[in-house]
Amino acid sequence: MALQSMGMSKIQELYDACDWNFSSGKEGLPTLKQIRWLQGLLDAMEPADVGIDATRTDERLMEDEPIPKSQYGLFLAQSVTQVTYIHIHECDDFSIGVFCFPAGATFPLHDHPNMVVLSKVLYGSVQLKSYDWVTTPNSRPKKSGLARIAADDRVMEAPCKASVLFPRSGGNIHSFTAITPCAVLDILAPPYSDERERPSTYFNEIPIPSLPGEFPSPISRNAVCKRIFSLQQNSHRKARSILTDLQSLLFSVN
């Protein structure tokens, strides 16, 4: 019997699926079948399922009120003036939350060490740029090195399919720029943790003028150089948590 037919909310169903797939004691990465299950649940999610009214704004927004609420208790997320995080759940195994962006806001280049991340654009459109390390990293997070472009200014516009990245593939290092007001529902498994050597690290991208080795032609060498960048840790940004620069709110619906 489908969980929805039993009256279970979509967010509860998503939580239960995450708990099943990522709970302590399970070793290794989720199977493709498990990932497809979670992606299917995310694909069905709408803003109201996580307490957001994506159709209205509130011009009376006050500085001490990060996101006002509608008369139905839903966050008027399009009123945010800075990147804002709506916390839904976090435990040692996974976290669920929503990043709300005003138009033009950028979430700088950052990594997800030893994590699986699933993302779903709930409303609006966002531009994504992502990288993966050229060489396979060891178990400790990398602070610099050569990285290849996984997605070059890819635009994701709701409604669209949920995306997934893995510790070594899928664009593990990425940045977001909001084209319009938008919100992204994220699952991180496991979440960031300094104590467990999963800090968040911000990076600067540096173009590579040339690469050593033999290439069939100058054209192919130039093509490769355009896809390879040197990533260096941005020491001016705190690496304590990806939420360092964000307002943080608790998920609440009536």
Coordinates of N, CA and C in Angstrom, one line a residue:
M1 N 0.8 -1.2 0.0 CA 0.0 0.0 0.0 C 0.9 1.2 0.0
A2 N 0.6 2.2 -0.9 CA 1.4 3.4 -0.9 C 1.2 4.2 0.3
L3 N 2.3 4.9 0.8 CA 2.2 5.6 2.0 C 1.3 6.8 1.9
Q4 N 1.2 7.4 0.7 CA 0.3 8.6 0.5 C -1.1 8.2 0.7
S5 N -1.5 6.9 0.3 CA -2.9 6.5 0.5 C -3.2 6.3 1.9
M6 N -2.2 6.2 2.8 CA -2.5 6.0 4.2 C -2.5 7.4 4.9
G7 N -2.5 8.5 4.1 CA -2.6 9.8 4.7 C -1.3 10.4 5.2
M8 N -0.2 9.8 4.8 CA 1.1 10.3 5.2 C 1.5 11.5 4.4
S9 N 2.0 12.6 5.0 CA 2.4 13.8 4.2 C 3.6 13.4 3.4
K10 N 3.9 14.2 2.3 CA 5.0 14.0 1.5 C 6.3 14.2 2.2
I11 N 6.4 15.2 3.1 CA 7.6 15.4 3.8 C 7.9 14.3 4.8
Q12 N 6.8 13.7 5.4 CA 7.0 12.6 6.3 C 7.5 11.4 5.5
E13 N 6.9 11.2 4.3 CA 7.3 10.1 3.5 C 8.8 10.2 3.1
L14 N 9.2 11.5 2.8 CA 10.6 11.7 2.4 C 11.5 11.4 3.6
Y15 N 11.1 11.9 4.8 CA 11.9 11.6 6.0 C 12.1 10.1 6.2
D16 N 11.0 9.4 6.1 CA 11.0 8.0 6.4 C 11.9 7.2 5.4
A17 N 11.9 7.7 4.1 CA 12.7 7.1 3.1 C 14.2 7.4 3.3
C18 N 14.5 8.6 3.7 CA 15.9 9.0 4.1 C 16.4 8.2 5.3
D19 N 15.5 8.0 6.3 CA 15.9 7.2 7.5 C 16.1 5.8 7.1
W20 N 15.4 5.3 6.2 CA 15.5 3.9 5.7 C 16.9 3.7 5.0
N21 N 17.1 4.7 4.1 CA 18.3 4.5 3.2 C 19.6 4.9 3.8
F22 N 19.6 5.9 4.8 CA 20.8 6.4 5.3 C 21.1 6.2 6.8
S23 N 20.2 5.4 7.4 CA 20.3 5.2 8.9 C 21.6 4.5 9.2
S24 N 22.1 4.8 10.4 CA 23.4 4.2 10.9 C 23.4 2.7 10.8
G25 N 24.6 2.2 10.4 CA 24.8 0.8 10.3 C 24.8 0.4 8.8
K26 N 24.3 1.2 7.9 CA 24.3 0.9 6.5 C 25.7 1.4 5.9
E27 N 26.4 0.5 5.3 CA 27.7 0.8 4.7 C 27.6 1.1 3.2
G28 N 28.5 1.9 2.8 CA 28.6 2.2 1.4 C 27.6 3.2 0.9
L29 N 27.7 3.5 -0.4 CA 26.7 4.4 -1.1 C 25.4 3.7 -1.3
P30 N 24.3 4.5 -1.4 CA 23.0 3.9 -1.7 C 23.0 3.3 -3.0
T31 N 22.2 2.3 -3.2 CA 22.1 1.6 -4.5 C 21.3 2.6 -5.5
L32 N 21.4 2.3 -6.8 CA 20.7 3.0 -7.8 C 19.2 3.0 -7.6
K33 N 18.7 1.9 -7.2 CA 17.3 1.7 -6.9 C 16.9 2.7 -5.7
Q34 N 17.7 2.7 -4.7 CA 17.4 3.6 -3.6 C 17.4 5.1 -4.0
I35 N 18.4 5.5 -4.8 CA 18.5 6.8 -5.3 C 17.3 7.2 -6.1
R36 N 16.9 6.3 -7.0 CA 15.7 6.5 -7.9 C 14.5 6.7 -7.0
W37 N 14.4 5.9 -5.9 CA 13.2 6.1 -5.0 C 13.2 7.5 -4.4
L38 N 14.3 7.9 -3.9 CA 14.4 9.2 -3.3 C 14.2 10.3 -4.3
Q39 N 14.7 10.2 -5.5 CA 14.5 11.2 -6.6 C 13.0 11.3 -6.9
G40 N 12.4 10.1 -7.0 CA 10.9 10.1 -7.2 C 10.1 10.9 -6.2
L41 N 10.5 10.7 -4.9 CA 9.8 11.4 -3.9 C 10.1 12.9 -4.0
L42 N 11.3 13.3 -4.3 CA 11.6 14.7 -4.4 C 10.9 15.3 -5.6
D43 N 10.8 14.6 -6.7 CA 10.1 15.1 -7.9 C 8.7 15.4 -7.6
A44 N 8.1 14.8 -6.6 CA 6.7 15.0 -6.3 C 6.5 16.2 -5.3
M45 N 7.6 16.7 -4.7 CA 7.5 17.7 -3.7 C 7.1 19.0 -4.3
E46 N 6.3 19.8 -3.7 CA 5.9 21.1 -4.1 C 6.2 22.1 -2.9
P47 N 6.3 23.4 -3.2 CA 6.6 24.3 -2.1 C 5.8 24.2 -0.8
A48 N 4.5 24.0 -1.0 CA 3.6 23.9 0.2 C 3.9 22.7 1.0
D49 N 4.5 21.7 0.4 CA 4.8 20.5 1.2 C 5.9 20.7 2.3
V50 N 6.7 21.8 2.1 CA 7.7 22.2 3.1 C 7.4 23.5 3.7
G51 N 6.1 23.9 3.7 CA 5.7 25.1 4.4 C 5.9 26.4 3.7
I52 N 6.0 26.4 2.3 CA 6.3 27.6 1.6 C 5.1 28.0 0.7
D53 N 4.8 29.2 0.7 CA 3.9 29.8 -0.3 C 4.7 30.5 -1.3
A54 N 4.9 29.9 -2.5 CA 5.8 30.5 -3.5 C 5.1 31.4 -4.5
T55 N 3.8 31.8 -4.2 CA 3.1 32.6 -5.2 C 2.9 34.0 -4.7
R56 N 3.2 34.3 -3.4 CA 3.0 35.7 -2.9 C 4.3 36.2 -2.3
T57 N 4.4 37.5 -2.2 CA 5.4 38.2 -1.5 C 4.8 39.1 -0.5
D58 N 5.6 39.7 0.4 CA 5.1 40.6 1.4 C 6.0 41.8 1.4
E59 N 5.6 43.0 0.9 CA 6.4 44.1 0.8 C 6.7 44.8 2.1
R60 N 6.0 44.3 3.2 CA 6.1 44.9 4.5 C 7.2 44.2 5.3
L61 N 8.0 43.4 4.7 CA 9.0 42.6 5.3 C 9.9 43.4 6.2
M62 N 10.1 43.1 7.5 CA 10.9 43.8 8.4 C 12.2 43.1 8.6
E63 N 13.2 43.8 9.0 CA 14.6 43.2 9.2 C 14.6 42.1 10.2
D64 N 13.8 42.2 11.2 CA 13.8 41.2 12.3 C 12.8 40.1 12.0
E65 N 12.3 40.0 10.8 CA 11.4 39.0 10.4 C 11.9 38.4 9.1
P66 N 12.8 37.3 9.2 CA 13.5 36.8 8.0 C 12.5 36.4 6.9
I67 N 11.4 35.7 7.2 CA 10.4 35.3 6.2 C 9.1 35.5 6.9
P68 N 8.2 36.4 6.4 CA 6.8 36.5 7.0 C 6.0 35.3 6.6
K69 N 4.9 35.1 7.3 CA 4.0 34.0 7.0 C 2.7 34.4 6.5
S70 N 2.0 33.6 5.7 CA 0.7 33.9 5.2 C -0.3 33.6 6.3
Q71 N -1.6 33.9 6.0 CA -2.6 33.6 7.0 C -2.8 32.1 7.2
Y72 N -2.2 31.3 6.3 CA -2.3 29.8 6.5 C -1.1 29.3 7.2
G73 N -0.1 30.1 7.6 CA 1.1 29.7 8.3 C 2.2 29.3 7.4
L74 N 2.1 29.6 6.1 CA 3.2 29.2 5.1 C 4.1 30.4 5.0
F75 N 5.4 30.0 4.9 CA 6.5 31.0 4.7 C 6.3 31.7 3.3
L76 N 6.3 33.0 3.3 CA 6.3 33.8 2.0 C 7.7 33.9 1.5
A77 N 8.3 32.8 1.0 CA 9.7 32.7 0.8 C 10.2 33.7 -0.3
Q78 N 9.3 34.1 -1.2 CA 9.8 35.1 -2.3 C 10.1 36.5 -1.7
S79 N 9.8 36.7 -0.4 CA 10.1 37.9 0.2 C 11.5 38.0 0.8
V80 N 12.3 36.9 0.8 CA 13.6 37.0 1.4 C 14.5 37.9 0.7
T81 N 15.4 38.6 1.4 CA 16.3 39.6 0.9 C 17.7 39.0 0.9
Q82 N 17.9 37.9 1.5 CA 19.2 37.2 1.5 C 19.0 35.7 1.5
V83 N 20.0 34.9 1.2 CA 19.9 33.5 1.2 C 19.5 33.0 2.6
T84 N 18.4 32.3 2.7 CA 17.9 31.9 3.9 C 17.6 30.4 4.0
Y85 N 17.9 29.7 5.1 CA 17.8 28.3 5.2 C 16.6 27.9 6.1
I86 N 15.7 27.1 5.6 CA 14.6 26.6 6.4 C 15.0 25.1 6.9
H87 N 15.3 25.0 8.1 CA 15.7 23.7 8.7 C 14.5 22.8 8.9
I88 N 14.6 21.6 8.3 CA 13.5 20.6 8.5 C 13.9 19.5 9.4
H89 N 15.1 18.9 9.2 CA 15.6 17.8 10.0 C 17.1 17.7 9.9
E90 N 17.8 17.3 11.0 CA 19.2 17.0 10.9 C 19.5 16.0 12.0
C91 N 20.2 14.9 11.6 CA 20.7 13.9 12.6 C 22.1 13.5 12.1
D92 N 22.7 12.5 12.8 CA 24.1 12.2 12.4 C 24.1 11.6 11.0
D93 N 23.0 11.1 10.5 CA 23.0 10.3 9.2 C 22.6 11.2 8.0
F94 N 21.7 12.1 8.2 CA 21.2 12.9 7.1 C 20.6 14.2 7.6
S95 N 20.5 15.2 6.6 CA 19.8 16.4 6.9 C 18.8 16.7 5.8
I96 N 17.7 17.4 6.1 CA 16.8 17.9 5.1 C 16.5 19.4 5.4
G97 N 16.6 20.2 4.3 CA 16.3 21.6 4.5 C 16.1 22.3 3.2
V98 N 15.7 23.5 3.2 CA 15.4 24.3 2.0 C 16.2 25.6 2.0
F99 N 16.9 25.9 0.9 CA 17.6 27.1 0.7 C 16.7 28.1 -0.1
C100 N 16.4 29.2 0.4 CA 15.6 30.2 -0.3 C 16.5 31.3 -0.8
F101 N 16.4 31.7 -2.1 CA 17.3 32.7 -2.7 C 16.4 33.9 -3.2
P102 N 16.9 35.1 -2.9 CA 16.3 36.2 -3.7 C 17.0 36.2 -5.1
A103 N 16.4 36.9 -6.1 CA 17.0 37.0 -7.4 C 18.4 37.6 -7.3
G104 N 19.3 37.0 -8.0 CA 20.7 37.5 -8.1 C 21.6 37.0 -7.0
A105 N 21.1 36.3 -6.0 CA 21.9 35.9 -4.9 C 22.8 34.7 -5.3
T106 N 24.0 34.6 -4.8 CA 24.9 33.6 -5.1 C 25.3 32.8 -3.9
F107 N 25.3 31.5 -4.0 CA 25.9 30.6 -2.9 C 27.2 30.2 -3.5
P108 N 28.3 30.6 -2.9 CA 29.7 30.5 -3.5 C 30.1 29.0 -3.6
L109 N 31.1 28.8 -4.4 CA 31.6 27.4 -4.7 C 32.0 26.7 -3.4
H110 N 31.5 25.5 -3.1 CA 31.7 24.8 -1.9 C 31.6 23.3 -2.2
D111 N 32.2 22.5 -1.3 CA 32.2 21.1 -1.5 C 31.3 20.3 -0.6
H112 N 31.2 19.0 -0.8 CA 30.4 18.1 0.0 C 31.2 16.8 0.3
P113 N 32.1 16.9 1.2 CA 33.1 15.8 1.4 C 32.4 14.5 1.9
N114 N 32.6 13.4 1.1 CA 32.1 12.1 1.5 C 30.6 12.1 1.7
M115 N 29.9 12.9 0.9 CA 28.4 13.0 1.0 C 27.7 12.6 -0.3
V116 N 26.5 12.2 -0.1 CA 25.6 12.1 -1.2 C 24.6 13.2 -1.0
V117 N 24.3 14.0 -2.1 CA 23.4 15.1 -2.0 C 22.3 15.0 -3.1
L118 N 21.1 15.1 -2.7 CA 20.0 15.2 -3.6 C 19.3 16.6 -3.5
S119 N 19.0 17.2 -4.7 CA 18.5 18.5 -4.7 C 17.3 18.6 -5.6
K120 N 16.3 19.4 -5.2 CA 15.1 19.6 -6.0 C 14.8 21.1 -6.0
V121 N 14.7 21.7 -7.2 CA 14.3 23.1 -7.3 C 12.7 23.2 -7.1
L122 N 12.3 23.9 -6.1 CA 10.8 23.9 -5.8 C 10.1 24.9 -6.6
Y123 N 10.7 26.1 -6.8 CA 10.1 27.1 -7.6 C 11.3 28.0 -8.1
G124 N 11.0 28.7 -9.2 CA 12.0 29.6 -9.7 C 13.1 28.9 -10.5
S125 N 14.1 29.7 -10.8 CA 15.2 29.1 -11.6 C 16.6 29.5 -11.0
V126 N 17.5 28.6 -11.2 CA 18.9 28.8 -10.6 C 19.9 28.3 -11.6
Q127 N 21.0 29.0 -11.6 CA 22.2 28.6 -12.4 C 23.2 27.8 -11.6
L128 N 23.6 26.7 -12.1 CA 24.5 25.8 -11.4 C 25.8 25.7 -12.1
K129 N 26.9 25.8 -11.4 CA 28.3 25.5 -11.9 C 28.9 24.5 -11.0
S130 N 29.4 23.4 -11.5 CA 29.9 22.3 -10.6 C 31.2 21.7 -11.2
Y131 N 31.9 21.1 -10.3 CA 33.2 20.5 -10.6 C 33.3 19.1 -9.8
D132 N 34.2 18.3 -10.4 CA 34.7 17.1 -9.6 C 36.2 17.1 -9.7
W133 N 36.8 16.5 -8.7 CA 38.3 16.5 -8.7 C 38.8 15.6 -9.8
V134 N 39.9 16.0 -10.4 CA 40.5 15.2 -11.5 C 41.1 13.9 -10.9
T135 N 41.8 14.0 -9.8 CA 42.3 12.9 -9.2 C 41.4 12.5 -8.0
T136 N 41.3 11.2 -7.8 CA 40.4 10.7 -6.8 C 41.0 11.1 -5.4
P137 N 40.2 11.8 -4.6 CA 40.7 12.2 -3.3 C 40.7 11.0 -2.3
N138 N 41.6 11.2 -1.3 CA 41.6 10.2 -0.3 C 40.4 10.5 0.7
S139 N 40.4 9.8 1.8 CA 39.2 10.0 2.7 C 39.1 11.4 3.3
R140 N 40.3 12.1 3.3 CA 40.2 13.4 3.9 C 39.9 14.5 2.9
P141 N 39.1 15.5 3.2 CA 38.6 16.5 2.3 C 39.8 17.2 1.7
K142 N 39.8 17.5 0.4 CA 40.8 18.3 -0.3 C 40.6 19.8 -0.1
K143 N 41.7 20.5 -0.1 CA 41.7 21.9 0.0 C 42.1 22.6 -1.3
S144 N 42.7 21.9 -2.2 CA 43.1 22.4 -3.5 C 43.4 21.3 -4.4
G145 N 43.5 21.6 -5.7 CA 43.8 20.6 -6.7 C 43.1 20.9 -8.0
L146 N 43.4 20.1 -9.0 CA 42.8 20.2 -10.3 C 41.4 19.6 -10.3
A147 N 40.4 20.3 -11.0 CA 39.1 19.8 -11.0 C 38.5 20.0 -12.4
R148 N 37.7 19.1 -12.9 CA 37.1 19.2 -14.2 C 35.6 19.7 -14.0
I149 N 35.2 20.5 -15.0 CA 33.8 21.0 -15.0 C 32.8 19.9 -15.2
A150 N 31.9 19.7 -14.3 CA 30.8 18.8 -14.4 C 29.5 19.4 -15.1
A151 N 29.3 20.6 -14.7 CA 28.1 21.4 -15.2 C 28.6 22.8 -15.4
D152 N 28.5 23.4 -16.6 CA 28.9 24.8 -16.8 C 27.7 25.7 -17.0
D153 N 27.4 26.4 -15.9 CA 26.3 27.4 -15.9 C 25.0 26.7 -16.4
R154 N 24.7 25.5 -15.9 CA 23.5 24.8 -16.2 C 22.3 25.5 -15.5
V155 N 21.2 25.7 -16.2 CA 20.1 26.3 -15.6 C 19.0 25.3 -15.2
M156 N 18.6 25.3 -14.0 CA 17.6 24.4 -13.5 C 16.4 25.3 -13.1
E157 N 15.2 25.0 -13.8 CA 14.0 25.7 -13.6 C 12.9 24.8 -13.2
A158 N 12.2 25.2 -12.1 CA 11.0 24.4 -11.7 C 9.9 24.5 -12.7
P159 N 9.2 23.4 -12.9 CA 9.4 22.1 -12.4 C 10.5 21.3 -13.1
C160 N 11.4 20.7 -12.4 CA 12.4 19.9 -13.0 C 12.7 18.7 -12.2
K161 N 13.4 17.7 -12.7 CA 13.8 16.5 -12.0 C 14.8 16.8 -10.9
A162 N 14.7 16.0 -9.8 CA 15.7 16.1 -8.8 C 17.1 15.7 -9.3
S163 N 18.1 16.3 -8.8 CA 19.5 16.0 -9.2 C 20.2 15.3 -8.0
V164 N 21.3 14.6 -8.3 CA 22.1 13.9 -7.3 C 23.6 14.0 -7.5
L165 N 24.3 14.2 -6.5 CA 25.8 14.2 -6.6 C 26.3 13.2 -5.6
F166 N 27.5 12.7 -5.9 CA 28.2 11.7 -5.1 C 29.5 12.2 -4.6
P167 N 30.2 11.5 -3.7 CA 31.5 12.0 -3.1 C 32.5 12.2 -4.2
R168 N 32.5 11.4 -5.3 CA 33.5 11.6 -6.3 C 33.0 11.9 -7.7
S169 N 31.7 12.1 -7.9 CA 31.1 12.4 -9.2 C 29.8 13.1 -9.1
G170 N 29.4 13.6 -10.2 CA 28.1 14.3 -10.2 C 28.2 15.8 -10.0
G171 N 29.4 16.3 -9.8 CA 29.5 17.8 -9.5 C 29.5 18.0 -8.0
N172 N 30.4 17.3 -7.3 CA 30.5 17.4 -5.8 C 30.8 18.8 -5.3
I173 N 31.5 19.6 -6.1 CA 31.8 21.0 -5.7 C 31.0 21.9 -6.6
H174 N 30.1 22.7 -6.0 CA 29.3 23.5 -6.9 C 28.9 24.9 -6.3
S175 N 28.4 25.7 -7.1 CA 27.9 27.0 -6.7 C 26.5 27.3 -7.3
F176 N 25.7 28.1 -6.7 CA 24.4 28.4 -7.2 C 24.3 29.9 -7.4
T177 N 23.6 30.4 -8.4 CA 23.2 31.8 -8.6 C 21.8 31.8 -9.0
A178 N 21.0 32.5 -8.2 CA 19.5 32.6 -8.5 C 19.2 33.5 -9.6
I179 N 18.6 33.0 -10.7 CA 18.2 33.8 -11.8 C 16.9 34.6 -11.4
T180 N 16.0 33.9 -10.8 CA 14.8 34.5 -10.2 C 14.7 34.1 -8.7
P181 N 13.8 34.7 -8.0 CA 13.6 34.1 -6.6 C 13.3 32.6 -6.7
C182 N 14.0 31.8 -5.9 CA 13.9 30.4 -6.0 C 14.2 29.7 -4.7
A183 N 13.9 28.4 -4.6 CA 14.1 27.6 -3.4 C 14.6 26.2 -3.9
V184 N 15.6 25.7 -3.1 CA 16.1 24.4 -3.4 C 16.0 23.5 -2.2
L185 N 15.3 22.4 -2.3 CA 15.2 21.4 -1.2 C 16.4 20.5 -1.3
D186 N 17.2 20.4 -0.2 CA 18.4 19.6 -0.2 C 18.3 18.5 0.8
I187 N 18.9 17.3 0.4 CA 19.1 16.2 1.3 C 20.6 16.0 1.3
L188 N 21.3 16.0 2.5 CA 22.7 15.8 2.6 C 22.9 14.5 3.5
A189 N 23.6 13.5 2.9 CA 23.8 12.3 3.7 C 25.2 11.8 3.5
P190 N 26.0 11.9 4.7 CA 25.6 12.5 5.9 C 25.8 14.0 5.9
P191 N 25.3 14.8 6.9 CA 25.5 16.2 6.9 C 26.9 16.6 7.2
Y192 N 27.1 17.9 7.1 CA 28.5 18.5 7.5 C 28.7 18.2 8.9
S193 N 30.0 18.0 9.2 CA 30.4 17.8 10.6 C 31.9 18.0 10.7
D194 N 32.4 19.0 11.4 CA 33.8 19.2 11.7 C 34.4 18.0 12.4
E195 N 33.6 17.5 13.4 CA 34.1 16.5 14.3 C 34.3 15.2 13.5
R196 N 33.6 14.9 12.5 CA 33.7 13.7 11.7 C 34.4 14.0 10.3
E197 N 35.2 15.1 10.3 CA 36.0 15.4 9.2 C 35.2 15.6 7.9
R198 N 34.1 16.3 8.1 CA 33.3 16.7 6.9 C 33.0 18.2 7.0
P199 N 34.0 19.0 7.0 CA 33.8 20.4 7.1 C 33.3 20.9 5.7
S200 N 32.7 22.1 5.7 CA 32.4 22.7 4.4 C 33.6 23.6 4.1
T201 N 34.0 23.6 2.8 CA 35.1 24.4 2.4 C 34.7 25.2 1.1
Y202 N 35.0 26.5 1.2 CA 34.7 27.3 0.0 C 36.0 27.4 -0.9
F203 N 35.8 27.5 -2.2 CA 36.9 27.5 -3.1 C 36.8 28.7 -4.1
N204 N 38.0 29.1 -4.6 CA 38.2 30.0 -5.7 C 38.6 29.2 -6.9
E205 N 38.1 29.5 -8.1 CA 38.4 28.8 -9.3 C 39.4 29.6 -10.1
I206 N 40.5 28.9 -10.5 CA 41.6 29.6 -11.2 C 41.8 28.9 -12.6
P207 N 41.6 29.6 -13.7 CA 41.8 29.0 -15.0 C 43.3 28.4 -15.1
I208 N 43.4 27.3 -15.9 CA 44.7 26.7 -16.2 C 45.1 27.1 -17.6
P209 N 46.2 27.9 -17.7 CA 46.6 28.3 -19.1 C 47.1 27.2 -20.0
S210 N 47.7 26.2 -19.4 CA 48.1 25.0 -20.2 C 48.3 23.8 -19.4
L211 N 48.4 22.7 -20.0 CA 48.5 21.4 -19.3 C 49.7 20.6 -19.9
P212 N 50.5 19.9 -19.1 CA 51.6 19.1 -19.7 C 51.0 17.9 -20.4
G213 N 51.9 17.2 -21.2 CA 51.5 16.0 -21.8 C 51.3 16.1 -23.3
E214 N 51.1 15.0 -23.9 CA 50.9 14.9 -25.4 C 49.4 15.1 -25.7
F215 N 49.1 15.9 -26.7 CA 47.7 16.1 -27.2 C 47.7 15.9 -28.7
P216 N 46.7 15.4 -29.3 CA 46.6 15.2 -30.7 C 46.8 16.5 -31.5
S217 N 46.3 17.6 -31.0 CA 46.3 18.9 -31.7 C 46.2 20.0 -30.7
P218 N 46.6 21.2 -31.1 CA 46.4 22.4 -30.2 C 45.0 22.6 -29.9
I219 N 44.1 22.3 -30.8 CA 42.6 22.5 -30.6 C 42.2 21.6 -29.4
S220 N 42.6 20.3 -29.4 CA 42.2 19.4 -28.3 C 42.8 19.9 -27.0
R221 N 44.0 20.4 -27.0 CA 44.6 20.9 -25.8 C 43.8 22.1 -25.2
N222 N 43.5 23.0 -26.1 CA 42.7 24.2 -25.7 C 41.3 23.7 -25.1
A223 N 40.7 22.7 -25.8 CA 39.4 22.2 -25.3 C 39.5 21.7 -23.9
V224 N 40.6 20.9 -23.6 CA 40.8 20.3 -22.3 C 41.0 21.4 -21.3
C225 N 41.8 22.4 -21.6 CA 42.2 23.5 -20.7 C 40.9 24.3 -20.3
K226 N 40.0 24.4 -21.2 CA 38.7 25.1 -20.9 C 37.9 24.3 -19.9
R227 N 38.1 23.0 -19.8 CA 37.3 22.2 -18.9 C 38.0 21.9 -17.5
I228 N 39.3 22.3 -17.4 CA 40.0 22.0 -16.2 C 40.4 23.3 -15.5
F229 N 40.1 23.4 -14.2 CA 40.4 24.5 -13.4 C 41.2 24.1 -12.1
S230 N 42.0 25.0 -11.6 CA 42.6 24.8 -10.3 C 41.7 25.4 -9.2
L231 N 41.3 24.6 -8.3 CA 40.5 25.1 -7.2 C 41.4 25.2 -5.9
Q232 N 41.3 26.4 -5.3 CA 42.0 26.7 -4.1 C 41.1 27.1 -3.0
Q233 N 41.4 26.7 -1.8 CA 40.5 27.0 -0.7 C 40.5 28.5 -0.5
N234 N 39.2 29.0 -0.3 CA 39.1 30.5 0.0 C 39.2 30.6 1.5
S235 N 40.3 31.1 2.0 CA 40.6 31.2 3.4 C 39.8 32.3 4.0
H236 N 39.2 33.2 3.2 CA 38.5 34.3 3.8 C 37.1 34.0 4.2
R237 N 36.7 32.8 3.8 CA 35.3 32.4 4.2 C 35.5 31.3 5.3
K238 N 34.7 31.3 6.3 CA 34.7 30.4 7.4 C 34.3 29.0 6.9
A239 N 35.0 28.0 7.3 CA 34.6 26.6 6.8 C 33.9 25.8 7.9
R240 N 33.4 26.5 8.9 CA 32.7 25.8 10.0 C 31.5 25.1 9.6
S241 N 30.7 25.7 8.8 CA 29.5 25.1 8.3 C 29.0 25.8 7.1
I242 N 28.3 25.1 6.2 CA 27.7 25.7 5.0 C 26.6 26.8 5.4
L243 N 26.2 26.7 6.6 CA 25.2 27.7 7.1 C 25.7 28.9 7.7
T244 N 27.1 29.1 7.7 CA 27.7 30.2 8.3 C 27.1 31.5 8.0
D245 N 26.8 31.8 6.7 CA 26.4 33.1 6.2 C 24.9 33.2 6.1
L246 N 24.1 32.2 6.6 CA 22.7 32.2 6.3 C 21.9 32.5 7.6
Q247 N 20.7 33.1 7.3 CA 19.7 33.1 8.3 C 19.2 31.7 8.4
S248 N 18.8 31.3 9.6 CA 18.3 29.9 9.7 C 16.9 29.9 10.4
L249 N 16.0 29.2 9.8 CA 14.6 29.2 10.4 C 14.2 27.7 10.6
L250 N 13.3 27.5 11.5 CA 12.7 26.2 11.7 C 11.5 26.0 10.8
F251 N 11.4 24.8 10.3 CA 10.3 24.4 9.5 C 9.0 24.3 10.4
S252 N 7.9 25.0 9.9 CA 6.7 25.0 10.7 C 5.5 25.1 9.8
V253 N 4.6 24.2 9.8 CA 3.4 24.3 9.1 C 2.2 23.9 10.0
N254 N 1.1 24.4 9.7 CA -0.1 24.1 10.5 C -0.8 22.8 10.0

